[in-house]
Amino acid sequence: MSITSLNGKRFAEMIIQGANHLAANAQLVDALNVFPVPDGDTGTNMNLSMTSGAKEVQNNVQEHIGKVGTSLSRGLLMGARGNSGVILSQLFRGFAKAIEHKSEINSEEFAQAFEAGVQTAYKAVMKPVEGTILTVAKDAAKQAVSSAARHQDLIQVMEEIVTEANASLKRTPDLLPVLKEVGVVDSGGQGLVFVYEGFLAELKGEALPIRSEHGPSMDDMISAEHHMNVQAHMNTEDIVFGYCTEFMVRLESEKLANKSFDEEKFRNDLSEYGDSLLVISDDEVVKVHIHSEQPGECLSYGQRYGSLIKMKIDNMREQHTAIVGETSTPLQTKPVIKDKYGVVSVAMGAGISELFKSIGAKSVIEGGQTMNPSTEDIVKAVEEANAEHVIILPNNKNIIMAANQAADVLGDHVTVVPTKTVPQGMAALLAFNPSLDAAENQKVMSEALSHVKTGQITYAVRDTNIDGLSIETGDFMGIAEGTIKVKDKDKTQAAKDLLSEMIDDDAEILTILYGEDANTEEVENLVAFCKETFEDVEVEVHNGKQPLYSFIFSIE
């Protein structure tokens, strides 16, 4: 069998097969995390990101490959989470841009699209690191161009792409020393290989398993994600716009005879009906998500431009009541007046969330080490902050790219302060000054990050040798500024050893956030040690209720 041209329908099937193969192996990708910590989530992030792209494609399957590519790019953009997911979205953003005006493509155009994707992804990363998903994508794209110069058959080209992607993946430990030290290949690169293997299997007409023996299906992951995104800390009566309204408009030339479709005007007009508004369009379809009290009026407005398809309206008050077990209460309408500033913070743990709110965060997105919010999650939180200018605190290095992508989607009224840890987020928020303008606030909040050190205590999920330490499964590890410094069988002893390394004569304040698995005796023991050992250091203690991390330390 030989395939010399690729149309939208076949490409859509390749995307779906690639997403399925990645979903089936997401747990394997998670297990490749360099650190033996219980929060390796590259596979989960890439899976949920790719699933979002595949779902968008399924809703827009057509012969024109450029339009299918645009759908994939759009779905990945809004569903991207974590650095790996954002890079994946950028790879296919460049790919889609290269083919957007083509109804079908040949092997040479196919290869050029992979090359364009790599160029876009590298531009999106401030400091590209070789030995990662970027390297695998670059090497595979280079091979694609070489192969397409020799073959017209897309199957042969894709076979060489997969072969080179696997070879490049095996080389990643030679480029990134930490991978070699731990004995793994790059997890993001492995995820990309699974996507490409799915592409090839579809081109060859071969079946790949949709789910792994023990892993969740795509639908399971989507359901879990929806469950995690429920705003469990909100009261039902706080919901101002009660109907989550989603619909699509198929644009019709008859209705556009006297007026052209303008996405910005469409978005501005709909914004009068509610909040959490998202509008994404192409030449044929407009996709809308809005929280409104008048879903019918939203639908009627959409009908001015074409016919309605795929409508979905949910009563969020009833949903929320069912989730939190409340009895229904009457709506107390609140005036929708924009504040000058709103700070959106990401946090994992009810106690940490409340702490951020107590020091000034207007909105807290549930997420962190084990659950990176998507670009769309962050966009929604910013919209719901209802402020003239919104500042985002990611509080995790793996969320910064998604936050930046959300800011790009929303415009100049959104600023990202690149906080990598919860202590950095708290320091930045305490430095926030509502009397300063946005640029000045970004400066002072970013400067505050250098005045705080972060320590963490968690447990090892596998045996490994890293940072000069031989670590066994179940050991408690002390991590300072991203480097494993100490390990011990006892969590309190690990915490004491870590603090002894981190606290110096310049330290003035130690904040201890204890997690779900730290009991009262352990906390009291640690506090007593700190007061006795570090006499000049003020000690503050908060119940962060965070999972996986027994203690998080902030040292100022």
Coordinates of C-alpha atoms in Angstrom, one line a residue:
M1 CA 0.0 0.0 0.0
S2 CA 1.2 3.5 -0.9
I3 CA -0.2 6.9 0.2
T4 CA 1.0 9.9 -1.8
S5 CA -1.5 12.5 -0.5
L6 CA -3.2 13.2 2.8
N7 CA -6.6 14.8 3.3
G8 CA -8.4 16.0 6.3
K9 CA -10.4 12.9 7.1
R10 CA -7.4 10.6 7.1
F11 CA -5.4 13.2 9.1
A12 CA -8.2 13.3 11.7
E13 CA -8.0 9.6 12.1
M14 CA -4.2 9.8 12.6
I15 CA -4.8 12.4 15.3
I16 CA -7.4 10.3 17.1
Q17 CA -5.1 7.2 16.9
G18 CA -2.2 9.2 18.2
A19 CA -4.2 10.5 21.1
N20 CA -5.5 7.0 21.9
H21 CA -2.0 5.5 21.9
L22 CA -0.7 8.3 24.1
A23 CA -3.6 7.8 26.5
A24 CA -2.9 4.0 26.6
N25 CA 0.7 4.7 27.7
A26 CA 0.2 7.9 29.9
Q27 CA 1.2 6.0 33.1
L28 CA 4.4 4.8 31.5
V29 CA 5.3 8.4 30.5
D30 CA 4.5 9.5 34.1
A31 CA 6.8 6.9 35.4
L32 CA 9.8 8.4 33.5
N33 CA 9.8 11.4 35.7
V34 CA 13.5 12.1 36.7
F35 CA 12.8 12.8 40.4
P36 CA 11.4 9.7 42.3
V37 CA 8.7 12.0 43.7
P38 CA 5.0 10.9 43.6
D39 CA 4.0 13.7 41.2
G40 CA 5.4 12.7 37.8
D41 CA 2.7 14.0 35.6
T42 CA 4.1 14.5 32.1
G43 CA 2.1 11.6 30.7
T44 CA -1.1 12.9 32.3
N45 CA -0.5 16.5 31.0
M46 CA 0.3 15.4 27.5
N47 CA -2.6 13.0 27.4
L48 CA -5.2 15.6 28.6
S49 CA -3.7 18.1 26.2
M50 CA -3.8 15.8 23.2
T51 CA -7.3 14.6 24.2
S52 CA -8.5 18.2 24.0
G53 CA -7.1 18.5 20.5
A54 CA -8.5 15.2 19.4
K55 CA -12.0 16.1 20.7
E56 CA -11.9 19.4 18.8
V57 CA -10.9 17.5 15.6
Q58 CA -13.7 14.9 16.1
N59 CA -16.2 17.8 16.2
N60 CA -14.8 19.2 12.9
V61 CA -13.8 16.3 10.6
Q62 CA -13.7 17.3 7.0
E63 CA -11.8 16.8 3.7
H64 CA -9.8 20.0 4.0
I65 CA -6.7 19.1 5.9
G66 CA -5.9 22.7 6.7
K67 CA -9.1 23.1 8.6
V68 CA -8.6 19.9 10.5
G69 CA -5.2 21.2 11.5
T70 CA -6.7 24.4 12.7
S71 CA -9.1 22.5 14.8
L72 CA -6.3 20.4 16.3
S73 CA -4.3 23.6 17.1
R74 CA -7.3 25.3 18.7
G75 CA -8.1 22.3 20.9
L76 CA -4.5 21.8 22.0
L77 CA -4.2 25.5 22.7
M78 CA -7.0 25.6 25.2
G79 CA -6.4 22.2 26.6
A80 CA -2.6 22.5 27.1
R81 CA -1.4 21.9 30.6
G82 CA 2.1 21.6 32.0
N83 CA 5.3 22.5 30.0
S84 CA 5.0 19.2 28.0
G85 CA 1.4 20.0 27.0
V86 CA 2.2 23.6 26.0
I87 CA 5.2 22.5 23.9
L88 CA 3.0 19.8 22.3
S89 CA 0.4 22.5 21.5
Q90 CA 3.1 24.7 20.0
L91 CA 4.5 21.9 17.8
F92 CA 1.1 21.4 16.2
R93 CA 0.3 25.1 16.1
G94 CA 3.3 25.5 13.8
F95 CA 2.3 22.3 11.9
A96 CA -1.3 23.6 11.4
K97 CA -0.1 27.1 10.3
A98 CA 2.0 25.5 7.6
I99 CA -1.0 23.6 6.1
E100 CA -3.9 25.9 6.9
H101 CA -4.6 26.9 3.2
K102 CA -4.2 23.4 1.8
S103 CA -7.0 20.9 1.1
E104 CA -4.5 18.0 1.0
I105 CA -0.8 17.7 1.2
N106 CA 2.0 15.5 -0.2
S107 CA 5.0 14.0 1.5
E108 CA 7.1 17.1 1.0
E109 CA 4.4 19.4 2.5
F110 CA 3.9 16.9 5.3
A111 CA 7.6 17.1 6.2
Q112 CA 7.7 20.9 6.0
A113 CA 4.8 21.1 8.4
F114 CA 6.7 19.0 11.0
E115 CA 9.7 21.4 10.5
A116 CA 7.4 24.5 10.9
G117 CA 6.1 23.0 14.2
V118 CA 9.6 22.6 15.6
Q119 CA 10.4 26.2 14.7
T120 CA 7.3 27.5 16.5
A121 CA 7.9 25.3 19.6
Y122 CA 11.5 26.5 20.0
K123 CA 10.4 30.1 19.8
A124 CA 7.8 29.5 22.5
V125 CA 10.4 28.3 25.0
M126 CA 12.5 31.0 26.5
K127 CA 15.5 28.8 27.2
P128 CA 15.3 25.6 25.1
V129 CA 17.0 22.6 26.7
E130 CA 18.3 19.8 24.5
G131 CA 17.6 16.2 25.4
T132 CA 13.9 16.9 25.8
I133 CA 10.7 16.7 23.7
L134 CA 12.1 19.6 21.6
T135 CA 15.1 17.6 20.6
V136 CA 13.0 14.5 19.7
A137 CA 10.7 16.7 17.6
K138 CA 13.6 18.5 15.9
D139 CA 15.5 15.3 15.0
A140 CA 12.2 13.7 13.7
A141 CA 11.4 16.7 11.6
K142 CA 14.9 16.8 10.1
Q143 CA 14.5 13.2 9.1
A144 CA 11.0 13.9 7.7
V145 CA 12.5 16.5 5.3
S146 CA 15.3 14.1 4.3
S147 CA 12.8 11.3 3.7
A148 CA 10.4 13.3 1.8
A149 CA 13.1 14.3 -0.7
R150 CA 13.5 10.6 -1.4
H151 CA 10.0 9.2 -1.0
Q152 CA 6.5 10.3 -2.2
D153 CA 4.9 7.7 0.0
L154 CA 3.7 9.2 3.2
I155 CA 3.9 5.8 5.0
Q156 CA 7.6 5.6 4.3
V157 CA 8.1 9.1 5.5
M158 CA 6.2 8.5 8.7
E159 CA 8.1 5.2 9.3
E160 CA 11.4 7.1 9.1
I161 CA 10.0 9.8 11.4
V162 CA 9.1 7.2 14.0
T163 CA 12.4 5.4 13.6
E164 CA 14.4 8.7 14.1
A165 CA 12.1 9.9 17.0
N166 CA 12.8 6.6 18.8
A167 CA 16.6 6.9 18.1
S168 CA 16.6 10.5 19.3
L169 CA 14.7 9.5 22.4
K170 CA 17.4 7.0 23.2
R171 CA 20.0 9.7 22.8
T172 CA 18.3 12.1 25.3
P173 CA 20.4 10.8 28.3
D174 CA 23.6 11.7 26.4
L175 CA 22.3 15.3 26.1
L176 CA 20.8 15.8 29.5
P177 CA 23.1 14.4 32.2
V178 CA 20.4 14.1 34.8
L179 CA 18.6 11.6 32.6
K180 CA 21.7 9.4 32.4
E181 CA 22.2 9.7 36.1
V182 CA 18.8 8.4 36.8
G183 CA 18.7 5.9 33.9
V184 CA 15.6 7.1 32.0
V185 CA 14.9 8.7 28.7
D186 CA 13.0 12.1 28.5
S187 CA 9.4 11.7 29.4
G188 CA 8.1 14.4 27.1
G189 CA 10.0 12.9 24.2
Q190 CA 8.5 9.5 25.0
G191 CA 5.0 11.0 24.9
L192 CA 5.7 12.5 21.5
V193 CA 7.0 9.2 20.2
F194 CA 3.7 7.5 21.2
V195 CA 1.7 10.2 19.3
Y196 CA 3.9 9.6 16.2
E197 CA 3.5 5.8 16.5
G198 CA -0.3 6.3 16.5
F199 CA 0.0 8.4 13.4
L200 CA 1.9 5.7 11.6
A201 CA -0.4 2.9 12.7
E202 CA -3.4 4.7 11.3
L203 CA -1.6 5.3 8.0
K204 CA -0.7 1.6 7.7
G205 CA -4.2 0.5 8.8
E206 CA -2.9 -1.2 11.9
A207 CA -4.7 -1.3 15.3
L208 CA -3.1 -0.1 18.5
P209 CA -4.5 -0.7 22.0
I210 CA -6.9 2.1 23.0
R211 CA -6.1 1.6 26.7
S212 CA -3.4 0.0 28.7
E213 CA -4.1 -3.0 30.9
H214 CA -4.2 -0.9 34.1
G215 CA -4.4 2.6 32.8
P216 CA -7.5 4.8 32.5
S217 CA -9.2 5.4 29.2
M218 CA -9.5 8.8 27.6
D219 CA -13.0 9.2 28.8
D220 CA -12.0 8.2 32.3
M221 CA -9.3 10.9 32.3
I222 CA -11.7 13.5 31.0
S223 CA -14.3 12.6 33.7
A224 CA -11.6 12.8 36.3
E225 CA -10.5 16.2 35.1
H226 CA -14.0 17.5 35.1
H227 CA -14.4 16.3 38.7
M228 CA -11.2 17.9 39.8
N229 CA -12.1 21.2 38.3
V230 CA -15.3 21.6 40.4
Q231 CA -15.0 24.7 42.6
A232 CA -15.6 22.9 45.8
H233 CA -14.8 25.9 48.0
M234 CA -17.5 28.0 46.5
N235 CA -21.0 28.5 48.0
T236 CA -23.9 27.9 45.7
E237 CA -25.3 31.3 46.4
D238 CA -22.1 32.8 45.2
I239 CA -22.7 31.7 41.6
V240 CA -23.9 34.9 39.8
F241 CA -24.4 33.5 36.4
G242 CA -26.0 30.1 36.8
Y243 CA -26.1 28.4 33.4
C244 CA -23.0 27.0 31.8
T245 CA -23.9 27.5 28.1
E246 CA -21.9 25.9 25.3
F247 CA -22.9 26.0 21.6
M248 CA -21.5 26.1 18.2
V249 CA -22.7 28.3 15.3
R250 CA -22.2 27.0 11.7
L251 CA -21.8 30.3 9.8
E252 CA -24.3 30.7 6.9
S253 CA -23.7 33.0 3.9
E254 CA -27.3 34.0 3.8
K255 CA -27.2 35.5 7.3
L256 CA -23.8 37.1 6.6
A257 CA -25.0 38.8 3.3
N258 CA -25.4 42.2 4.9
K259 CA -22.8 41.8 7.6
S260 CA -19.5 40.0 7.9
F261 CA -18.6 37.9 10.9
D262 CA -16.2 39.8 13.3
E263 CA -15.0 37.6 16.1
E264 CA -14.1 40.6 18.3
K265 CA -17.6 42.2 17.9
F266 CA -19.2 38.7 18.5
R267 CA -17.2 38.3 21.7
N268 CA -17.9 41.8 23.0
D269 CA -21.7 41.5 22.3
L270 CA -21.9 38.2 24.1
S271 CA -19.9 39.5 27.1
E272 CA -23.0 41.6 28.0
Y273 CA -24.8 38.3 28.8
G274 CA -22.4 36.8 31.4
D275 CA -18.9 35.9 32.2
S276 CA -16.3 33.1 31.7
L277 CA -16.7 33.8 28.0
L278 CA -14.6 31.9 25.4
V279 CA -15.1 32.4 21.7
I280 CA -13.0 30.5 19.1
S281 CA -13.8 30.7 15.4
D282 CA -12.6 29.7 12.0
D283 CA -14.1 30.3 8.6
E284 CA -17.0 27.9 9.1
V285 CA -17.8 27.5 12.8
V286 CA -17.9 29.6 16.0
K287 CA -17.5 27.8 19.3
V288 CA -18.9 29.5 22.4
H289 CA -18.6 28.9 26.2
I290 CA -20.3 31.3 28.6
H291 CA -21.8 31.4 32.1
S292 CA -25.0 33.3 31.8
E293 CA -28.4 34.0 33.4
Q294 CA -30.0 34.2 29.9
P295 CA -28.8 31.2 27.9
G296 CA -31.7 31.6 25.5
E297 CA -30.6 35.1 24.6
C298 CA -27.0 33.9 24.0
L299 CA -28.4 31.2 21.6
S300 CA -30.6 33.8 19.9
Y301 CA -27.6 36.1 19.3
G302 CA -25.6 33.2 17.8
Q303 CA -28.5 32.5 15.4
R304 CA -28.0 35.9 13.8
Y305 CA -24.9 34.4 12.1
G306 CA -25.9 30.9 11.3
S307 CA -27.4 27.7 12.6
L308 CA -26.9 26.3 16.1
I309 CA -25.2 22.9 16.5
K310 CA -24.0 20.9 19.6
M311 CA -25.8 22.9 22.2
K312 CA -25.3 22.2 25.9
I313 CA -26.7 24.0 28.9
D314 CA -26.0 23.0 32.5
N315 CA -27.5 24.5 35.7
M316 CA -24.4 25.1 37.7
R317 CA -26.3 25.8 40.9
E318 CA -27.9 22.4 40.9
Q319 CA -24.5 20.8 39.9
H320 CA -22.7 22.5 42.7
T321 CA -25.4 21.7 45.3
A322 CA -25.2 18.0 44.3
I323 CA -21.4 18.0 44.6
V324 CA -21.1 19.7 48.0
G325 CA -24.3 18.3 49.5
E326 CA -26.0 21.6 50.1
T327 CA -29.7 22.3 50.1
S328 CA -30.6 24.7 47.3
T329 CA -30.7 28.4 48.3
P330 CA -32.2 31.3 46.4
L331 CA -29.8 33.3 44.2
Q332 CA -28.5 36.5 45.8
T333 CA -27.7 38.7 42.8
K334 CA -24.4 40.6 43.2
P335 CA -23.4 43.7 41.2
V336 CA -20.8 42.9 38.6
I337 CA -18.3 45.7 39.2
K338 CA -14.7 45.3 38.1
D339 CA -12.0 45.7 40.7
K340 CA -8.8 47.5 39.7
Y341 CA -6.7 44.4 40.4
G342 CA -7.3 40.7 40.8
V343 CA -4.6 38.1 41.7
V344 CA -5.2 34.5 40.5
S345 CA -3.0 31.9 42.3
V346 CA -2.6 28.2 41.8
A347 CA -2.4 26.1 44.9
M348 CA -2.8 22.4 46.0
G349 CA -4.4 21.9 49.4
A350 CA -7.3 23.6 51.1
G351 CA -5.2 25.1 53.8
I352 CA -2.8 26.7 51.3
S353 CA -5.7 27.9 49.2
E354 CA -7.2 29.7 52.2
L355 CA -3.8 31.1 53.1
F356 CA -3.5 32.7 49.6
K357 CA -7.0 34.1 49.9
S358 CA -6.2 35.5 53.4
I359 CA -3.2 37.5 52.0
G360 CA -5.0 38.9 49.0
A361 CA -5.6 36.4 46.2
K362 CA -9.0 36.9 44.6
S363 CA -9.2 33.5 43.0
V364 CA -7.3 30.2 43.7
I365 CA -7.1 27.5 41.0
E366 CA -6.9 24.0 42.5
G367 CA -3.7 22.5 41.1
G368 CA 0.0 22.1 41.6
Q369 CA 2.4 19.2 41.5
T370 CA -0.1 16.5 40.7
M371 CA -2.7 18.4 38.7
N372 CA -1.5 21.1 36.3
P373 CA -4.4 23.4 35.3
S374 CA -4.9 23.8 31.5
T375 CA -4.6 27.0 29.6
E376 CA -8.4 27.1 29.5
D377 CA -8.7 26.6 33.3
I378 CA -6.5 29.6 33.8
V379 CA -8.4 31.7 31.2
K380 CA -11.6 31.0 33.0
A381 CA -10.1 31.9 36.4
V382 CA -8.9 35.2 35.0
E383 CA -12.3 36.0 33.5
E384 CA -14.0 35.1 36.8
A385 CA -11.6 37.4 38.7
N386 CA -13.5 40.3 37.1
A387 CA -10.7 42.8 37.3
E388 CA -9.3 45.5 35.1
H389 CA -5.9 43.9 35.5
V390 CA -5.2 40.3 36.6
I391 CA -1.9 39.0 37.9
I392 CA -1.3 35.2 37.7
L393 CA 0.9 33.3 40.2
P394 CA 1.6 29.8 38.8
N395 CA 3.5 28.6 41.9
N396 CA 4.9 25.7 39.9
K397 CA 7.6 25.7 37.2
N398 CA 5.4 23.3 35.2
I399 CA 2.5 25.7 35.1
I400 CA 4.3 28.9 34.0
M401 CA 4.1 28.1 30.2
A402 CA 0.3 27.5 30.4
A403 CA -0.1 30.7 32.4
N404 CA 1.9 32.6 29.7
Q405 CA -0.2 31.0 27.0
A406 CA -3.4 32.1 28.9
A407 CA -2.1 35.6 29.1
D408 CA -1.4 35.6 25.3
V409 CA -5.0 34.5 24.7
L410 CA -6.5 37.2 27.0
G411 CA -4.4 40.2 26.1
D412 CA -2.5 43.0 27.8
H413 CA -4.6 43.2 31.0
V414 CA -3.0 40.0 32.3
T415 CA 0.4 39.7 33.8
V416 CA 2.3 36.5 34.9
V417 CA 4.8 36.6 37.7
P418 CA 6.8 33.4 37.2
T419 CA 6.6 31.9 40.7
K420 CA 7.9 28.3 40.8
T421 CA 6.8 27.4 44.3
V422 CA 4.2 28.1 46.9
P423 CA 6.6 30.1 49.1
Q424 CA 7.6 32.2 46.1
G425 CA 3.9 32.8 45.4
M426 CA 3.3 34.0 49.0
A427 CA 6.3 36.3 48.9
A428 CA 5.2 37.8 45.6
L429 CA 1.6 38.3 46.9
L430 CA 2.9 40.0 50.0
A431 CA 4.9 42.3 47.8
F432 CA 1.9 43.3 45.8
N433 CA 0.9 47.0 46.1
P434 CA -2.5 48.0 44.7
S435 CA -1.3 51.7 44.5
L436 CA 1.3 50.7 41.9
D437 CA 0.7 50.2 38.2
A438 CA 0.8 46.8 36.6
A439 CA 4.4 47.1 35.3
E440 CA 5.7 48.3 38.7
N441 CA 3.8 45.5 40.5
Q442 CA 5.3 42.9 38.2
K443 CA 8.8 44.2 39.0
V444 CA 8.5 44.3 42.8
M445 CA 6.6 41.0 42.9
S446 CA 9.3 39.3 40.7
E447 CA 12.1 40.8 42.8
A448 CA 10.5 39.3 46.0
L449 CA 11.1 35.8 44.6
S450 CA 14.9 36.2 45.3
H451 CA 14.3 36.8 49.0
V452 CA 12.7 33.4 49.8
K453 CA 14.0 29.9 49.8
T454 CA 11.8 26.8 49.3
G455 CA 12.2 23.4 51.0
Q456 CA 10.0 20.3 50.6
I457 CA 9.7 16.9 52.2
T458 CA 8.2 14.1 50.2
Y459 CA 8.7 10.4 49.7
A460 CA 10.4 8.3 47.0
V461 CA 8.2 6.2 44.7
R462 CA 11.2 4.1 43.3
D463 CA 14.8 3.2 44.0
T464 CA 17.2 5.6 42.3
N465 CA 20.6 7.3 42.5
I466 CA 20.5 11.0 42.0
D467 CA 22.3 14.1 43.3
G468 CA 24.9 11.9 44.9
L469 CA 22.3 10.0 47.0
S470 CA 21.2 6.4 46.9
I471 CA 17.5 6.5 47.5
E472 CA 15.2 3.6 48.2
T473 CA 11.4 3.4 47.7
G474 CA 9.6 4.9 50.7
D475 CA 12.6 7.1 51.8
F476 CA 11.7 10.6 52.8
M477 CA 13.6 13.2 50.7
G478 CA 14.4 16.8 51.6
I479 CA 14.4 19.0 48.5
A480 CA 15.9 22.5 48.5
E481 CA 15.3 24.8 45.6
G482 CA 14.6 21.7 43.3
T483 CA 17.7 19.7 44.4
I484 CA 17.4 16.6 46.6
K485 CA 19.7 17.3 49.6
V486 CA 18.9 14.7 52.2
K487 CA 17.0 11.4 52.7
D488 CA 15.9 9.5 55.7
K489 CA 13.5 6.7 56.7
D490 CA 11.9 9.1 59.1
K491 CA 10.1 12.2 57.7
T492 CA 10.7 14.4 60.8
Q493 CA 14.4 13.6 60.7
A494 CA 14.5 14.3 57.0
A495 CA 12.8 17.7 57.7
K496 CA 15.3 18.5 60.5
D497 CA 18.3 17.6 58.3
L498 CA 17.0 19.7 55.4
L499 CA 16.3 22.8 57.6
S500 CA 19.8 22.5 59.1
E501 CA 21.2 22.7 55.6
M502 CA 19.0 25.6 54.4
I503 CA 18.8 27.9 57.4
D504 CA 21.8 30.3 57.7
D505 CA 22.6 33.5 59.7
D506 CA 20.6 35.6 57.2
A507 CA 17.3 33.7 57.9
E508 CA 14.7 35.6 59.8
I509 CA 11.4 33.8 59.3
L510 CA 10.6 30.2 58.8
T511 CA 7.1 29.3 57.6
I512 CA 6.1 25.6 57.9
L513 CA 3.2 24.3 55.9
Y514 CA 2.3 20.8 57.0
G515 CA 0.5 18.4 54.7
E516 CA -2.2 15.6 55.0
D517 CA 0.2 12.9 56.2
A518 CA 1.9 14.9 58.9
N519 CA 0.4 14.3 62.4
T520 CA 0.3 16.6 65.4
E521 CA 3.1 14.9 67.2
E522 CA 5.4 15.2 64.2
V523 CA 4.6 18.9 63.7
E524 CA 5.1 19.7 67.4
N525 CA 8.4 17.8 67.4
L526 CA 9.7 19.7 64.4
V527 CA 8.6 23.1 65.8
A528 CA 10.3 22.4 69.1
F529 CA 13.5 21.5 67.2
C530 CA 13.4 24.7 65.2
K531 CA 12.9 27.0 68.2
E532 CA 15.7 25.3 70.0
T533 CA 18.1 25.1 67.1
F534 CA 17.4 28.4 65.3
E535 CA 16.8 30.8 68.2
D536 CA 16.9 33.9 66.1
V537 CA 14.4 32.7 63.6
E538 CA 10.7 33.4 63.9
V539 CA 8.6 30.2 63.3
E540 CA 5.1 30.3 61.8
V541 CA 3.0 27.1 61.3
H542 CA 0.0 26.6 59.0
N543 CA -2.0 23.5 58.1
G544 CA -1.6 23.5 54.3
K545 CA -3.5 20.2 53.9
Q546 CA -1.4 19.6 50.8
P547 CA -1.1 16.0 49.4
L548 CA 2.2 14.2 48.8
Y549 CA 4.4 16.8 50.5
S550 CA 4.6 16.3 54.2
F551 CA 6.2 19.7 54.7
I552 CA 6.8 22.8 52.6
F553 CA 9.2 25.3 54.1
S554 CA 9.5 29.0 53.3
I555 CA 12.7 30.6 54.6
E556 CA 13.1 34.4 54.4

